[in-house]
mmCIF file of C-alpha atoms and ligand atoms in Angstrom:
data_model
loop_
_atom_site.group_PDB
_atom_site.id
_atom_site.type_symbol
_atom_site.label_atom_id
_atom_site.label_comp_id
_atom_site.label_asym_id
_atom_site.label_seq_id
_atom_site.Cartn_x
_atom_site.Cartn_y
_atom_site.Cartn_z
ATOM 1 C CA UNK A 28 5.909 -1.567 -13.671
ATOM 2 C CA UNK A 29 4.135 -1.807 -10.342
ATOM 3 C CA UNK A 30 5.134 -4.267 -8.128
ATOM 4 C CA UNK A 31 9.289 -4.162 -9.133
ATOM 5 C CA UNK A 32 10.257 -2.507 -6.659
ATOM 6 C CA UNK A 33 9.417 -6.169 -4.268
ATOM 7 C CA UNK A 34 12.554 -7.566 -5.678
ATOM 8 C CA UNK A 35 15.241 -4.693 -4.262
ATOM 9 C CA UNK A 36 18.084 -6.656 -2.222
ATOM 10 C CA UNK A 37 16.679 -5.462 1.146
ATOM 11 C CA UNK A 38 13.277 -4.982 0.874
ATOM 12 C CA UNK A 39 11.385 -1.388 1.138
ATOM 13 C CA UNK A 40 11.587 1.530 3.479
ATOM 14 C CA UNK A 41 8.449 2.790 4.267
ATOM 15 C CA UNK A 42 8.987 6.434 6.238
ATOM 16 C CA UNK A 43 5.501 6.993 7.138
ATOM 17 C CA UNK A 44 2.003 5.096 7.573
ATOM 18 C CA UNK A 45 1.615 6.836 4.501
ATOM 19 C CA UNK A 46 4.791 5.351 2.561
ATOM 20 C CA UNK A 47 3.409 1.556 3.696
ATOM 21 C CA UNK A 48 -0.302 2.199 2.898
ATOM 22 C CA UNK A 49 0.790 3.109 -0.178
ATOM 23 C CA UNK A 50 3.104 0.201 -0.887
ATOM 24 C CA UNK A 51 0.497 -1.635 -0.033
ATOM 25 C CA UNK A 52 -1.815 -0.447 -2.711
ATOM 26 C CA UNK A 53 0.337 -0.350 -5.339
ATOM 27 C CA UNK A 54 1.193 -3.985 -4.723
ATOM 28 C CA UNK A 55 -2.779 -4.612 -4.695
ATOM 29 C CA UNK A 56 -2.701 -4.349 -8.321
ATOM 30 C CA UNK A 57 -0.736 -7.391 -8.985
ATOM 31 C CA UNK A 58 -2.827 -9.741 -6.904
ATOM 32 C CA UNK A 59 -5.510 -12.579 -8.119
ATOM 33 C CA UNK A 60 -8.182 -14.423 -6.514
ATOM 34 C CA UNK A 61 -6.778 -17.246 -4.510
ATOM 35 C CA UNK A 62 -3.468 -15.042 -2.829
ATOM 36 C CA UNK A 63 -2.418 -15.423 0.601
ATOM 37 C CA UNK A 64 -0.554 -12.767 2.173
ATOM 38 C CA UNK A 65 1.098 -13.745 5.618
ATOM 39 C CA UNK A 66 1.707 -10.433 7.467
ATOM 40 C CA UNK A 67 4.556 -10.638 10.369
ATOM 41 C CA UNK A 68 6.114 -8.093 12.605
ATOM 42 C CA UNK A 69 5.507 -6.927 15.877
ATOM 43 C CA UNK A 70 2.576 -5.245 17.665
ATOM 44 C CA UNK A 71 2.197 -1.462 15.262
ATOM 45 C CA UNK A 72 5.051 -2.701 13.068
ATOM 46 C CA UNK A 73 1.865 -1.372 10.464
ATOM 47 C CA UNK A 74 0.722 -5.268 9.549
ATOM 48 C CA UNK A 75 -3.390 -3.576 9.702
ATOM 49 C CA UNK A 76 -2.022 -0.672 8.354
ATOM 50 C CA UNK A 77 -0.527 -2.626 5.256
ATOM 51 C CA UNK A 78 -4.341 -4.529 4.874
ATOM 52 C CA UNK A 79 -5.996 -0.649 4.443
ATOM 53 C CA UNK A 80 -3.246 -0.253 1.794
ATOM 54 C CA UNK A 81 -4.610 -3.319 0.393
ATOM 55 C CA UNK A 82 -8.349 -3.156 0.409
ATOM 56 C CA UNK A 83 -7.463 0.576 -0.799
ATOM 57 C CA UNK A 84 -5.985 -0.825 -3.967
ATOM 58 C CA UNK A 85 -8.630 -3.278 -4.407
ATOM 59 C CA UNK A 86 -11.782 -0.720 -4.339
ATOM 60 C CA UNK A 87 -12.613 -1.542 -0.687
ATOM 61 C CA UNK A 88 -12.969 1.302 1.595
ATOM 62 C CA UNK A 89 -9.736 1.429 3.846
ATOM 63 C CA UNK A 90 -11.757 2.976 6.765
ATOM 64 C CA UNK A 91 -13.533 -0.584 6.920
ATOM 65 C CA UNK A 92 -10.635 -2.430 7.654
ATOM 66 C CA UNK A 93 -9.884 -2.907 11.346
ATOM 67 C CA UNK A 94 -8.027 -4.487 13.582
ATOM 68 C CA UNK A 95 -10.413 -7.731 14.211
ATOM 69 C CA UNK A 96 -10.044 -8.119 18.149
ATOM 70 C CA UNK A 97 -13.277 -10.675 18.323
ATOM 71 C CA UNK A 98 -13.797 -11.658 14.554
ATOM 72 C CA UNK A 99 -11.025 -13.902 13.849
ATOM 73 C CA UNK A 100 -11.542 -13.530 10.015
ATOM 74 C CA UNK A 101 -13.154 -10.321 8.384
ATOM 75 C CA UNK A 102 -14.515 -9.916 5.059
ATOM 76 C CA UNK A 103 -14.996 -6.949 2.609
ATOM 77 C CA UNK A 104 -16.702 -7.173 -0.679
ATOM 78 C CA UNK A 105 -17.301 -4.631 -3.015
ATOM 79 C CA UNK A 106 -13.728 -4.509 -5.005
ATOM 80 C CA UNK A 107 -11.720 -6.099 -7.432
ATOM 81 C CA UNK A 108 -11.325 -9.099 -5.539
ATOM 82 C CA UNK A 109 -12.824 -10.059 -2.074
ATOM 83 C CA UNK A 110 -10.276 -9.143 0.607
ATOM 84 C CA UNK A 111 -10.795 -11.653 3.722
ATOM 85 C CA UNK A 112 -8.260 -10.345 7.212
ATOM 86 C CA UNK A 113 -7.452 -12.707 9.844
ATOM 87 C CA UNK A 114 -6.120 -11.754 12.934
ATOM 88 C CA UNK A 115 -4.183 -14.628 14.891
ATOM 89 C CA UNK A 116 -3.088 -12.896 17.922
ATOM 90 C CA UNK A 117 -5.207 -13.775 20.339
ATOM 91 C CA UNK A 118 -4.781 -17.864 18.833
ATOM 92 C CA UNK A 119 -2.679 -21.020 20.397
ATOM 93 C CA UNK A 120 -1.764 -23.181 17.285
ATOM 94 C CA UNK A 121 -4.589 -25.543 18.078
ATOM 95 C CA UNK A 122 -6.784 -23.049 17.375
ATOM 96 C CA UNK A 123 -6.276 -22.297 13.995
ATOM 97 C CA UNK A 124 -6.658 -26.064 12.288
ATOM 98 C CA UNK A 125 -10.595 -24.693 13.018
ATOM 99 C CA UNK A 126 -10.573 -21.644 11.358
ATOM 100 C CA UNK A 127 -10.619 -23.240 7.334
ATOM 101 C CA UNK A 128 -8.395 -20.777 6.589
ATOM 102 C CA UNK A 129 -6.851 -23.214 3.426
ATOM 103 C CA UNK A 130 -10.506 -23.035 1.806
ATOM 104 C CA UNK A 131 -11.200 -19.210 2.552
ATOM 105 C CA UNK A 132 -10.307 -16.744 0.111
ATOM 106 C CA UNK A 133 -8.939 -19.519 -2.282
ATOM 107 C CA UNK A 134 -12.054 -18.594 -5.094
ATOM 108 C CA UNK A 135 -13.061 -15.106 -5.313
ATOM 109 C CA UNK A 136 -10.681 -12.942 -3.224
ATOM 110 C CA UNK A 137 -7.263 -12.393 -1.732
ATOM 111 C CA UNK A 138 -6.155 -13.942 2.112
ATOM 112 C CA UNK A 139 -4.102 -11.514 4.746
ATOM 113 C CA UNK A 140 -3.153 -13.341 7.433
ATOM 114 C CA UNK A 141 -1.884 -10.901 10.867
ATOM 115 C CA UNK A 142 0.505 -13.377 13.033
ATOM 116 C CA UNK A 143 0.646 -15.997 10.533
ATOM 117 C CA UNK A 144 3.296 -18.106 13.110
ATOM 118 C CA UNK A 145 -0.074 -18.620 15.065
ATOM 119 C CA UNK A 146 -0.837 -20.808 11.808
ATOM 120 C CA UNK A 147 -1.127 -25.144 12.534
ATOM 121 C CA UNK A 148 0.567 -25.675 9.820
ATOM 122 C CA UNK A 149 1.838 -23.934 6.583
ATOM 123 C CA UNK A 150 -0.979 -22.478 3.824
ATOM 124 C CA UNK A 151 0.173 -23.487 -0.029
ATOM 125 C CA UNK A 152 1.293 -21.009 -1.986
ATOM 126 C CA UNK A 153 1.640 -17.939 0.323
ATOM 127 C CA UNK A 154 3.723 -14.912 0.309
ATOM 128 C CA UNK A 155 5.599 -13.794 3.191
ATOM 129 C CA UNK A 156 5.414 -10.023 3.769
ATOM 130 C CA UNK A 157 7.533 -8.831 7.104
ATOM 131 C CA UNK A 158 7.382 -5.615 8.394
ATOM 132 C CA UNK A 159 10.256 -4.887 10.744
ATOM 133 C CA UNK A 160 10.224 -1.417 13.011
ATOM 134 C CA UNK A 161 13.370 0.506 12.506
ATOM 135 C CA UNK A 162 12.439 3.762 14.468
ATOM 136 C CA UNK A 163 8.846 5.226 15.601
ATOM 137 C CA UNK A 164 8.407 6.534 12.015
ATOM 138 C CA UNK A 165 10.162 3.987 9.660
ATOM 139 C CA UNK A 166 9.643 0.421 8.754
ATOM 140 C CA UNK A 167 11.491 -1.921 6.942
ATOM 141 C CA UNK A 168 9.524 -4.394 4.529
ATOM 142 C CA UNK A 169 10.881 -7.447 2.925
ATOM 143 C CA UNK A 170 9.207 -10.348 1.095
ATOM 144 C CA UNK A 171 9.463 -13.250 -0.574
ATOM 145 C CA UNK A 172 7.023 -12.009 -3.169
ATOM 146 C CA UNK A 173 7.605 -13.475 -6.063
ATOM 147 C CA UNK A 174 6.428 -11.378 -9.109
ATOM 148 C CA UNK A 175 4.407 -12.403 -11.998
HETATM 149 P P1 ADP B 15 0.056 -3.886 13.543
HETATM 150 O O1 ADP B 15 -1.206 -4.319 12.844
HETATM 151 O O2 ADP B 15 1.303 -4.482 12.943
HETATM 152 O O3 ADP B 15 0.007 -4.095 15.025
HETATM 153 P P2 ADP B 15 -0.849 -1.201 12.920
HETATM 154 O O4 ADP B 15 -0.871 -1.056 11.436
HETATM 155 O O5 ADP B 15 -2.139 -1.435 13.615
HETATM 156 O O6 ADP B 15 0.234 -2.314 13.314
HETATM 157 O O7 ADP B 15 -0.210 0.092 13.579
HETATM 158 C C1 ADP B 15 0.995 0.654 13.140
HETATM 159 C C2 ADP B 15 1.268 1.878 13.986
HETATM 160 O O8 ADP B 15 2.551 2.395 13.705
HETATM 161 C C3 ADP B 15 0.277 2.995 13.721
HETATM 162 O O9 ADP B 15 0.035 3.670 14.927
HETATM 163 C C4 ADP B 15 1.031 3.887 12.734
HETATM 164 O O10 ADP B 15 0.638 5.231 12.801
HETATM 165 C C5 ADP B 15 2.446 3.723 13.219
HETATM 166 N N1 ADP B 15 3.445 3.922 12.172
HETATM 167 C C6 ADP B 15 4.465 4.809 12.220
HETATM 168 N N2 ADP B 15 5.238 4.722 11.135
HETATM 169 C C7 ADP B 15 4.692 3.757 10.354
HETATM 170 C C8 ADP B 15 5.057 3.216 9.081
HETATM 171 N N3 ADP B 15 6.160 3.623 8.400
HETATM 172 N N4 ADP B 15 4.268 2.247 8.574
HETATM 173 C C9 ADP B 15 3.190 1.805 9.265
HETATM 174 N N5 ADP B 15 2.804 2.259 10.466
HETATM 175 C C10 ADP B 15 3.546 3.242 11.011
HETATM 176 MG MG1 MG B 16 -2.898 -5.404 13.485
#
């Protein structure tokens, strides 16, 4: 059953890019329109990586997913589900209250959020995903996932 593996005492060990882009896809399968996925972990702890993984899984061409330096908020249609990527870097907390990010993704498509403690205030309902750099080629990957 996809999506089990989320409740191992630990969390995941991803070995590669690879391993996490593939996580990532496998756990696209279990998601529904209105998701929110809050992505933490350091600068190339693999948070954009894990959002081609993803749009991968939804029918959206990985390759289109970047990291979105000047567009706060990217979309990509053509899946399963919409997939909409914010980036919060470069954001103070003030900042994001302007973004609408409760109202985007809620109808028609799933919400990653990169640097989700950049966020005003908490977003109902989402899932924390953390990735956590063990060595130059291995991540760790814990969540509160919850699985249907
Ligand atoms: P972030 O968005 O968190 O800053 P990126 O996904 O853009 O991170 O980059 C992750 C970097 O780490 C890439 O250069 C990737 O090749 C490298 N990397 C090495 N091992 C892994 C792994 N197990 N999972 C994800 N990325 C990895
Ligand atoms: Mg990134």
């Amino acid at each position: 059953m996809v999506g089990g593996w989320w409740l191992v005492v630990g969390g995941r060990v991803a070995n590669s890019e690879a391993e996490t882009h593939l996580l990532a896809r496998e756990l696209a399968a279990t998601l529904e329109a209105g998701d929110v996925l809050l992505l933490s972990g350091d600068l190339g702890a693999g948070k954009t990586t894990f959002v081609r993984g993803l749009a991968e899984g939804l029918g959206i061409d990985p390759a289109d997913v970047s990291s979105p330096t000047f567009t706060l908020l990217h979309e990509y249609r053509g899946g399963r589900l919409a997939l909409y990527h914010a980036d919060l870097y470069r954001l103070d907390k003030t900042a994001t209250e302007d973004l609408g990010l409760e109202e985007t993704g809620v109808r028609d498509g799933v919400l990653a959020i990169e640097w989700p403690d950049r966020l005003s205030h908490d977003l109902a309902g989402a899932r924390l995903i953390r990735l956590e750099i063990v060595d130059d080629e291995t991540r760790r990957i814990t969540t509160n996932y919850s699985i249907r």
